[in-house]
Coordinates of C-alpha atoms and ligand atoms in Angstrom, one line a residue:
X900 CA 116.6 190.8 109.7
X901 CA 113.8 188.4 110.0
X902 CA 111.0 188.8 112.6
X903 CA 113.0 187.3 115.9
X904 CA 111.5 187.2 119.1
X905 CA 114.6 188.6 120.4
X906 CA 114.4 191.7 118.6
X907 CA 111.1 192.0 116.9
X908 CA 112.0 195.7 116.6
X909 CA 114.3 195.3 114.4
X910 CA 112.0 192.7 111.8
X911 CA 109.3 195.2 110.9
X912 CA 107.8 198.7 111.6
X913 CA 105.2 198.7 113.8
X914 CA 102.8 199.6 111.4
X915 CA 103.2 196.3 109.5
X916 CA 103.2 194.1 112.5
X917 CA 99.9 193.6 112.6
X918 CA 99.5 191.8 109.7
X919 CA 102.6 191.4 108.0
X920 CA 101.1 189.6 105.0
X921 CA 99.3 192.4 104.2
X922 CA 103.2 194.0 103.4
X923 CA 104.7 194.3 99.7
X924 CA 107.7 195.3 101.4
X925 CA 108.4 192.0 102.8
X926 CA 108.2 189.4 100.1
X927 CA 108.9 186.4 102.1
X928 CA 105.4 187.2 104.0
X929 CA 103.4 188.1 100.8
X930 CA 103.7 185.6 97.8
X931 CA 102.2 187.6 95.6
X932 CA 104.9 190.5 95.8
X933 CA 106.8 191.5 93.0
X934 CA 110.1 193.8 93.3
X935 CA 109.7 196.7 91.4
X936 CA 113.0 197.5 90.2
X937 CA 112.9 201.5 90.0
X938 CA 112.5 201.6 93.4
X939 CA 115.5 199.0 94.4
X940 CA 117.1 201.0 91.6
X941 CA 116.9 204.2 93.8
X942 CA 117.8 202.8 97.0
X943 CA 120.7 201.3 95.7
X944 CA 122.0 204.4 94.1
X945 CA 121.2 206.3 97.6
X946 CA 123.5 203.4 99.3
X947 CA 126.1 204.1 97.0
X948 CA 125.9 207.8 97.2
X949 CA 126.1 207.7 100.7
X950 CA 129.2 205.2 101.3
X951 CA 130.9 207.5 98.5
X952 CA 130.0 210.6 100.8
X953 CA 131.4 209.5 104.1
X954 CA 134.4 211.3 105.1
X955 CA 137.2 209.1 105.2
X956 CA 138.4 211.3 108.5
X957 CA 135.9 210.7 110.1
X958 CA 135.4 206.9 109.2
X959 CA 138.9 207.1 111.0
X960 CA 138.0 208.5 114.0
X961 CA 135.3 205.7 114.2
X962 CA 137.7 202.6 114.0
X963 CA 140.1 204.3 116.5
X964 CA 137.2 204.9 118.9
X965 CA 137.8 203.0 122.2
X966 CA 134.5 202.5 123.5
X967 CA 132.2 200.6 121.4
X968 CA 128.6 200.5 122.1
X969 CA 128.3 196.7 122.6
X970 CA 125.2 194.3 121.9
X971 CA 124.8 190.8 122.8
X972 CA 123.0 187.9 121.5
X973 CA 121.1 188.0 118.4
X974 CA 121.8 192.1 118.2
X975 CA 125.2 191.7 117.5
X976 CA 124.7 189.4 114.7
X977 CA 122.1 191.5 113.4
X978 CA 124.1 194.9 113.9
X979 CA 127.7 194.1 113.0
X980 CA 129.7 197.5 113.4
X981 CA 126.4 199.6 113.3
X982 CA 126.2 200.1 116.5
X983 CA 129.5 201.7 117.0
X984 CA 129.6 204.4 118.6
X985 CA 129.0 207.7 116.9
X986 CA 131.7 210.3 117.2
X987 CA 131.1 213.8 116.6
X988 CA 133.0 216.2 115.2
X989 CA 136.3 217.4 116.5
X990 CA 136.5 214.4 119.6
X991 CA 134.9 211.6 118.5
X992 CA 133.3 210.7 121.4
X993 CA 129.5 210.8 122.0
X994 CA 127.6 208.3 124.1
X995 CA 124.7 207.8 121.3
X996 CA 124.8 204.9 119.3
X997 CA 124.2 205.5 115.4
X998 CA 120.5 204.9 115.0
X999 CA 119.1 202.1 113.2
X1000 CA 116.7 202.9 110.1
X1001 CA 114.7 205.7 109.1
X1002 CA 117.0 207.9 111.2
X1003 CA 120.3 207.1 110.1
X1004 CA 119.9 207.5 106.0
X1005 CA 119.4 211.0 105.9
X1006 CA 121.4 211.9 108.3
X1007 CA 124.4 210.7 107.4
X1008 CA 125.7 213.7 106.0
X1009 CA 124.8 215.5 109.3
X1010 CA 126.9 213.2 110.9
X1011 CA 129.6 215.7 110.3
X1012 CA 127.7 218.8 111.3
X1013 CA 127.5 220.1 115.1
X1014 CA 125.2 219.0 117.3
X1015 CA 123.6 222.0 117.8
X1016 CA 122.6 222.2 114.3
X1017 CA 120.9 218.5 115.2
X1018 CA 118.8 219.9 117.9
X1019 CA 117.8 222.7 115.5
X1020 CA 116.6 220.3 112.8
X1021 CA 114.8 218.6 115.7
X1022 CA 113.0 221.6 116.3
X1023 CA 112.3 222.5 112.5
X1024 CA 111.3 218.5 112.2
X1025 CA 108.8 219.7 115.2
X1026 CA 107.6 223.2 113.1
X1027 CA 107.2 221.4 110.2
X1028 CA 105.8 218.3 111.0
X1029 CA 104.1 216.5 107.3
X1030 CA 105.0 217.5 103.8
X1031 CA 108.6 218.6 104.7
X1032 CA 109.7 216.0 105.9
X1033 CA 108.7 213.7 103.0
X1034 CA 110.4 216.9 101.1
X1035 CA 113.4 216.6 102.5
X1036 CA 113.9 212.8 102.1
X1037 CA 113.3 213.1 98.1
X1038 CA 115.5 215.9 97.7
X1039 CA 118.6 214.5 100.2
X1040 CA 118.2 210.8 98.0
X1041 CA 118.9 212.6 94.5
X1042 CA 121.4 215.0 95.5
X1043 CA 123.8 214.1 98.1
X1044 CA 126.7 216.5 98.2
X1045 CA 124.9 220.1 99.6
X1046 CA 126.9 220.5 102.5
X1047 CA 126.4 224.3 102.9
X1048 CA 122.6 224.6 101.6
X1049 CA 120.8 224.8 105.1
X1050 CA 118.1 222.6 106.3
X1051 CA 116.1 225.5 106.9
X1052 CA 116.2 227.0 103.5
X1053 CA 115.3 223.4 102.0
X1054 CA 111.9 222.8 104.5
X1055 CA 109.8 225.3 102.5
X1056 CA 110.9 227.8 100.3
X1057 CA 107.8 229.7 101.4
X1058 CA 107.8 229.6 105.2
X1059 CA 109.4 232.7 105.0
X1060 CA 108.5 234.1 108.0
X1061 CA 110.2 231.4 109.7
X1062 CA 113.4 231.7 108.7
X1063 CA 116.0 233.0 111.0
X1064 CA 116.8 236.8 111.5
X1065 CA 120.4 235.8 111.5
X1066 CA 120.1 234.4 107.8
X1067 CA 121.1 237.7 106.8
X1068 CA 119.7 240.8 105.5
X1069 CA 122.4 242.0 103.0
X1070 CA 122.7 238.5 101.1
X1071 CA 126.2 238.7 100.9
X1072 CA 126.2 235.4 102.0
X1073 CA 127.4 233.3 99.3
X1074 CA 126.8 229.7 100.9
X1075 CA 123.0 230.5 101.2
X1076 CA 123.1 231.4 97.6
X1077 CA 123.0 227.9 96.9
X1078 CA 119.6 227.3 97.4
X1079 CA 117.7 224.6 95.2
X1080 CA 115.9 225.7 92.3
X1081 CA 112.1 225.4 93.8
X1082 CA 109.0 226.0 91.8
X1083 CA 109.5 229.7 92.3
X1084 CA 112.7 229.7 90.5
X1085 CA 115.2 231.2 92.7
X1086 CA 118.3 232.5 90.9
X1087 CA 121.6 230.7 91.4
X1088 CA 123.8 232.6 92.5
X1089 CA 122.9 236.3 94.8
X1090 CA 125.8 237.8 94.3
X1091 CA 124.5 238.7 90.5
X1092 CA 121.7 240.3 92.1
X1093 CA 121.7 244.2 92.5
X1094 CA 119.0 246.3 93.4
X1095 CA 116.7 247.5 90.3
X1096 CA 117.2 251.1 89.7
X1097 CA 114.7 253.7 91.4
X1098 CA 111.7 254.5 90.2
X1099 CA 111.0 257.5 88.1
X1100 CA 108.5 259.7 89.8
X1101 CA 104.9 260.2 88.0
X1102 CA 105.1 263.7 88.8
X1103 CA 108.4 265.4 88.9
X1104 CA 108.4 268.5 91.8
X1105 CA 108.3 271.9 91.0
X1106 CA 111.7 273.5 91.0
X1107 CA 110.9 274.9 94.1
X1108 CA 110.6 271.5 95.6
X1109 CA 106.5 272.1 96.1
X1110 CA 104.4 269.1 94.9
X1111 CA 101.9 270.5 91.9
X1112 CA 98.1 270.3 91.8
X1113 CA 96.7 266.9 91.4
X1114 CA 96.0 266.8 87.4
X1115 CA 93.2 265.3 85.5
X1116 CA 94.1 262.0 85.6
X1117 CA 94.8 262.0 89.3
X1118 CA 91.1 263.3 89.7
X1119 CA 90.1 260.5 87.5
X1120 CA 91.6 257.5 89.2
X1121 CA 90.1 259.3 92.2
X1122 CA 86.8 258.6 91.1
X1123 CA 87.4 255.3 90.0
X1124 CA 88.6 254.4 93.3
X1125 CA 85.1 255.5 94.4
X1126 CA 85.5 259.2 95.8
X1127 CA 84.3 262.1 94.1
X1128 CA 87.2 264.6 96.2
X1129 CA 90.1 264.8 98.2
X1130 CA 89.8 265.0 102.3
X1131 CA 92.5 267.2 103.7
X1132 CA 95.7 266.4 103.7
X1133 CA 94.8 263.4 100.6
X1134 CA 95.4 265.1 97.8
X1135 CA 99.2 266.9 99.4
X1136 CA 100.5 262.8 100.4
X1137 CA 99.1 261.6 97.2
X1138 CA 101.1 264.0 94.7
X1139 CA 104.2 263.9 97.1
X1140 CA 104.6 260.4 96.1
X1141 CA 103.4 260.3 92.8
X1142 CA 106.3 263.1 92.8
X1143 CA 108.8 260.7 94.7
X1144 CA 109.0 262.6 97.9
X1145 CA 109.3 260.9 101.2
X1146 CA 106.6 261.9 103.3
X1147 CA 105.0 261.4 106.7
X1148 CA 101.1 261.4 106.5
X1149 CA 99.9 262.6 110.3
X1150 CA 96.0 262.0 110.5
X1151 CA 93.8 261.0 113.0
X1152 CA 92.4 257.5 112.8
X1153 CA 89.6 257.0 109.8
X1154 CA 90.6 260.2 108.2
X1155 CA 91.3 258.1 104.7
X1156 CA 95.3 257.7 105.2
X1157 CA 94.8 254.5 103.1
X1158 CA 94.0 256.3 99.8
X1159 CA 97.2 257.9 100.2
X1160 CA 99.2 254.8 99.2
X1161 CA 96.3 253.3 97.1
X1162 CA 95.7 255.9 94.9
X1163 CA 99.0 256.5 93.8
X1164 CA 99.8 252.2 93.9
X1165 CA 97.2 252.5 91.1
X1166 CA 98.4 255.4 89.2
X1167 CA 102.1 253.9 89.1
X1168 CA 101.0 249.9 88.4
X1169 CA 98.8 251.6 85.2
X1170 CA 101.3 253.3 84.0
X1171 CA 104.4 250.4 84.6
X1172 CA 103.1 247.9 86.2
X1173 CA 105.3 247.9 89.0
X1174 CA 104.1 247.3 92.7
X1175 CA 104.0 249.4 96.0
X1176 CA 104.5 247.7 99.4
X1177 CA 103.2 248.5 102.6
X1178 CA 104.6 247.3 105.4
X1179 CA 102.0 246.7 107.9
X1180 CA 102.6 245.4 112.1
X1181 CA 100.0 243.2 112.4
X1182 CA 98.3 240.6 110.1
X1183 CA 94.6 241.4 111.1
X1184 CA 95.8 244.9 110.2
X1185 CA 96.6 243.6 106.4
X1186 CA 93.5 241.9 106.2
X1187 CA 91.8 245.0 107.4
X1188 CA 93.3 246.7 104.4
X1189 CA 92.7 244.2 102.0
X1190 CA 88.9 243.7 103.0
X1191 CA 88.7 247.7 102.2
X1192 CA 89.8 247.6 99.3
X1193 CA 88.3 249.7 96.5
X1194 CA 87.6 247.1 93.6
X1195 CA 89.8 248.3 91.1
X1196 CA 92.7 247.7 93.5
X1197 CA 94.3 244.3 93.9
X1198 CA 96.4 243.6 96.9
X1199 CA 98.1 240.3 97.9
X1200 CA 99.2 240.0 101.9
X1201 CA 102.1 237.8 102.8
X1202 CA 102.9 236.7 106.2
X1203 CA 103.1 233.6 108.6
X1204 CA 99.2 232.8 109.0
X1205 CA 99.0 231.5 104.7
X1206 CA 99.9 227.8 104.0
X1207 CA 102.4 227.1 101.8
X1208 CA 100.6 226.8 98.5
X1209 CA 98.4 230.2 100.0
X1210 CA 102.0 231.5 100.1
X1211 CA 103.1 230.7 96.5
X1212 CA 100.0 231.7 94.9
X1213 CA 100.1 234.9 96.3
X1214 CA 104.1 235.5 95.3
X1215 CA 103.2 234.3 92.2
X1216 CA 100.4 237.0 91.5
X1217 CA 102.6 239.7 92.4
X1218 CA 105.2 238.2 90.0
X1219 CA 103.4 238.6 87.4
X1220 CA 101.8 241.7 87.4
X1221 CA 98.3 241.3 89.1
X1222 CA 98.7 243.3 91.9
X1223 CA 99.5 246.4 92.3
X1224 CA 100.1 246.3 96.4
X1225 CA 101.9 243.8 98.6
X1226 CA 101.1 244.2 102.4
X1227 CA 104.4 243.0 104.4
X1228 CA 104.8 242.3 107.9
X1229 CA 108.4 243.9 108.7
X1230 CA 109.7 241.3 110.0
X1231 CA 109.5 239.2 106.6
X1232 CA 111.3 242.1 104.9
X1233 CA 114.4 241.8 107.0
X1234 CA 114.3 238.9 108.7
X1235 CA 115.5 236.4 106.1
X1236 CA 118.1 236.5 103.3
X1237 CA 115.6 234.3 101.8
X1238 CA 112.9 236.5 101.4
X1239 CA 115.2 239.2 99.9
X1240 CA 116.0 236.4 97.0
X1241 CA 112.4 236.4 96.7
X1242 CA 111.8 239.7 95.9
X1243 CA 114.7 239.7 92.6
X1244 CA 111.9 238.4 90.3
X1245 CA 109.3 241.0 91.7
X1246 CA 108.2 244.1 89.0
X1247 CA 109.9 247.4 90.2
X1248 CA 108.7 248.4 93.6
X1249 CA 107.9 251.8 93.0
X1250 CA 107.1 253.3 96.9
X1251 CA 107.0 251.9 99.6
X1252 CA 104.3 252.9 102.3
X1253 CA 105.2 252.3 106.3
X1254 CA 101.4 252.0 108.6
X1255 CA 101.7 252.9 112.2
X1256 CA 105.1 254.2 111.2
X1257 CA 105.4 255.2 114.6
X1258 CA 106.5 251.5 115.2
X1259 CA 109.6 252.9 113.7
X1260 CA 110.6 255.1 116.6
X1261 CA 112.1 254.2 120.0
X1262 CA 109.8 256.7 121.8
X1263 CA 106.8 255.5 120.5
X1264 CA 105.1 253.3 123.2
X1265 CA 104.4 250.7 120.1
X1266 CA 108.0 250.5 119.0
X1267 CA 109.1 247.4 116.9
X1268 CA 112.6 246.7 116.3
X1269 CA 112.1 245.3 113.1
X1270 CA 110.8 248.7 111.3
X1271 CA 114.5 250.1 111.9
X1272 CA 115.5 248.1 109.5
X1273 CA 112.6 247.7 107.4
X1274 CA 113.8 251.1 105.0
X1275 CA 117.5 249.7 104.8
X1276 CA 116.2 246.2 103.4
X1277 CA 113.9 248.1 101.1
X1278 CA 116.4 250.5 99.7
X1279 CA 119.5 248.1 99.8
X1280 CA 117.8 245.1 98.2
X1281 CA 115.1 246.8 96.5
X1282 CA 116.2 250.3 95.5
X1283 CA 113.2 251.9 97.0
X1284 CA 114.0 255.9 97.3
X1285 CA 110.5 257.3 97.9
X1286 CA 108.7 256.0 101.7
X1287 CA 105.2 256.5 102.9
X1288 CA 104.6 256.8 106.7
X1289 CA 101.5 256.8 108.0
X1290 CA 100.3 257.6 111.7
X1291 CA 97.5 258.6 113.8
X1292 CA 99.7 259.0 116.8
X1293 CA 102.9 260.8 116.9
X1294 CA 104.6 263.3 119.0
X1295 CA 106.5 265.6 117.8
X1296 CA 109.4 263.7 119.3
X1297 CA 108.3 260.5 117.3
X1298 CA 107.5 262.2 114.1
X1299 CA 110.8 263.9 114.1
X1300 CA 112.0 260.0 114.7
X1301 CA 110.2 258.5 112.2
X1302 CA 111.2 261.4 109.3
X1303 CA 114.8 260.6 110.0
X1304 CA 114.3 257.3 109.4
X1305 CA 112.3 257.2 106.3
X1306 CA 115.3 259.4 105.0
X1307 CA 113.4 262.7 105.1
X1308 CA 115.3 265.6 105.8
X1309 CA 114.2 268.1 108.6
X1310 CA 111.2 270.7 107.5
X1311 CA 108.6 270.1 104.5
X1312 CA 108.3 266.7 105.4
X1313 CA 105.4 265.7 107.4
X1314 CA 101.9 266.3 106.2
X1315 CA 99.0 266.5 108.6
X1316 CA 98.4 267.8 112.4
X1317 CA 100.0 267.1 115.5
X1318 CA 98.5 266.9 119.1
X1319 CA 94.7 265.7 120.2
X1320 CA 91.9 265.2 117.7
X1321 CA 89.6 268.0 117.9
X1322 CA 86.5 265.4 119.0
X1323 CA 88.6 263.6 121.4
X1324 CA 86.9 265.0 125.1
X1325 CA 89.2 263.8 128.4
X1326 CA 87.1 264.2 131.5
X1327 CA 88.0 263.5 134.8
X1328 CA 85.3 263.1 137.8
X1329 CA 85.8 262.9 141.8
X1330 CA 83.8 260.1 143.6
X1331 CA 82.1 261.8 146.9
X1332 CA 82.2 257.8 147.8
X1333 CA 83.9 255.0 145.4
X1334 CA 83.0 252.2 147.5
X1335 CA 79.7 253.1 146.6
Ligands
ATP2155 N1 88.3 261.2 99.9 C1 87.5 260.5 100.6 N2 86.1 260.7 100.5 C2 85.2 260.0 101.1 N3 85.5 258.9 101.9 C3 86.8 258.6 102.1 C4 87.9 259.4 101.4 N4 89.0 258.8 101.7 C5 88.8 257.8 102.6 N5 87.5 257.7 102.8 C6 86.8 256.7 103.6 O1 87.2 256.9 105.0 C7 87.1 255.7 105.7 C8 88.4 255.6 106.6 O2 89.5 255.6 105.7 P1 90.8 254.8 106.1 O3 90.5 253.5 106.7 O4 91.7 255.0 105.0 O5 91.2 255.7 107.4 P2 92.6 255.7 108.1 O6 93.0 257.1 108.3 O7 93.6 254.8 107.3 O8 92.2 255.0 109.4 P3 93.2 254.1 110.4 O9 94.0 255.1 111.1 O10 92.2 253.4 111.3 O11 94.0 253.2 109.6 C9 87.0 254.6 104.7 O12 85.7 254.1 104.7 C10 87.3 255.3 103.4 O13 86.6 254.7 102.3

């Protein structure tokens, strides 16, 4: 259409109206325009691939729709059939008219998809306002037919924490398997994928299941991570999982729980360069961690606050071999069949370290669902046999909790002291007058 004073919304975007001339889209209004054929090249082809795509079902159901969605005057003309009314799956019948422009090339596909998935892609549209969209466009031109890849998948390979619990921890979902190949370089197909095999402890146990004295060289990456000795309670937690024994670590807060999964995250990463996660509730808590850092250690967080290209840069450093601990929120570890994909091109994960495990346990005041299934994931999808909790608050109740779930049987398990710190001091006083 031409720019009509009946329908000027239908001549040009609103962008161009200003000064149409200014517009090498519009040759007419800009004698100087030249076509450049690549891109008339492209759009044709994207035509073409979308007729071809059209179900002929469906295309059925349109003709034999009753009601029409009728305009008059120089709309008609201009519209022809277009503004038919847009049946949706199943009945046909929806009052909407198919949209005109932008709108309708993409989502032509969609036509055939539910409505609720619609309103969902409004919603992502709304979460992921710039870049994705763009994204999206590119990707749905060049290949047409991707019925089952989901929208959500497609956005941003690395807005992991986005992604829907329901996408599924236990990836047996084969239509999500057929995600695009992204910079990352996702496998093709999950179902190849199974879970590396556990790692070999540093330190095997005594045959009486006791951990032994930390050796030389555990006293010597001691020091380089800047301490000269154990506190109590380090050096027990550090040889248990340098020896593959799931343990809970029990200390009061600022006791040095930390060097408990950083010392032996070194010693493992030196020896195979594998990684050790933590799994940590809340993202100032990971920066926390990583700001206090010894330097010899290198530690790459991942959760929802890092842009995109934050995000990548970070999964690529772990890929290759840069970092020896990853710091997880929980929810990114099981809430996405996604993420799991991720973590197939990962080095070994040789422990895995819970903070505030207590989040694990239903009678812990700070309980978090997602920790319940956070040692599952990791086993399942990662083959992680050996688990680090760490608390400063537990009951006996909880801690008994929390051991079950890290998989640690009853008895030699938890290392460290129950009940009130030794400085802690309660006092209680009586106001003669507390209006006063
Ligand atoms: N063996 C050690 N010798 C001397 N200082 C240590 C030792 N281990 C840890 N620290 C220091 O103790 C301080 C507290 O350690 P850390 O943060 O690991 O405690 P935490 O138990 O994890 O505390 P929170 O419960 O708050 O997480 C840090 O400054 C750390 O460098």
């Amino acid at each position: 259409p031409k720019n009509s004073p009946e329908f000027p919304e239908f001549s040009l975007p609103p962008s161009l109206k200003k000064n149409p001339q200014n517009s090498p889209e519009f040759p007419d209004q800009n004698p100087n325009f030249f076509p450049i054929p690549g891109k008339f090249q492209r759009l044709q082809r994207s035509v073409a691939q979308t007729l071809a795509s059209l179900d002929p079902a469906w295309i059925q159901r349109c003709e034999e729709s009753q009601k029409t969605w009728e305009f008059s005057g120089p709309a008609a003309e201009v519209l022809g059939n277009v503004g038919r009314k847009r049946p949706r799956d199943g009945d046909g019948d929806v009052e909407a008219p198919a949209k005109v422009g932008r709108e309708s090339k993409p989502g032509i596909p969609e036509l055939r998809e539910n409505p609720e998935k619609e309103k969902e892609k409004e919603k992502e549209k709304e979460k992921f306002p710039n870049g994705s969209g763009e994204f999206l466009e590119e990707e749905e031109e060049e290949e047409e037919e991707e019925p089952k890849t989901t929208r959500r998948a497609r956005l941003d390979p690395t807005n992991v924490d986005f992604l829907s619990e329901n996408a599924g921890v236990g990836g047996s979902n084969p239509e999500n398997s057929q995600l695009p190949l992204d910079s990352l370089e996702f496998p093709q197909n999950s179902l190849e994928f199974s879970p590396p095999p556990p790692m070999d402890p540093l330190y095997p146990p005594n045959p009486d299941g006791t951990v032994p004295d930390p050796p030389e060289e555990v006293l010597e990456a001691l020091r380089t991570l800047g301490f000269d000795s154990f506190r109590p309670g380090q050096a027990e937690a550090v040889m248990r999982v340098l020896s593959g024994i799931s343990t809970l670590l029990l200390l009061p807060t600022g006791s040095g729980k930390s060097l408990c999964y950083q010392l032996p995250a070194f010693l493992y990463h030196r020896r195979s360069r594998c990684i050790s996660i933590v799994i940590s509730p809340l993202v100032s808590l990971m920066d926390d961690q990583v700001s206090g850092l010894p330097s010899a250690l290198k530690a790459v967080c991942i959760h929802s606050n890092l842009t995109p290209s934050q995000r990548e840069a970070a999964i690529k450093k772990v890929r290759s071999g840069r970092a020896q601990i990853l710091l997880l929120s929980p929810e990114s570890v099981t809430g996405s069949e996604f993420f799991s994909r991720l973590f197939r091109h990962f080095p070994p994960v040789a422990f895995a370290c819970l903070d505030e495990a207590h989040c694990i346990s239903q009678w812990s005041h700070n309980f978090r669902p997602a920790y319940l299934r956070v040692c599952k994931v990791l086993r399942e999808r990662l083959g992680v046999r050996c688990f680090l909790g760490l608390t400063a608050t537990a009951t006996v109740a909880t801690a008994r909790d929390v051991a079950e779930h890290l998989g640690i049987p009853e008895g030699n398990s938890t290392v460290g002291t129950f009940g009130i710190p030794e400085n802690l001091r309660l006092s209680v006083s009586l106001e003669a007058d507390p209006d006063q």
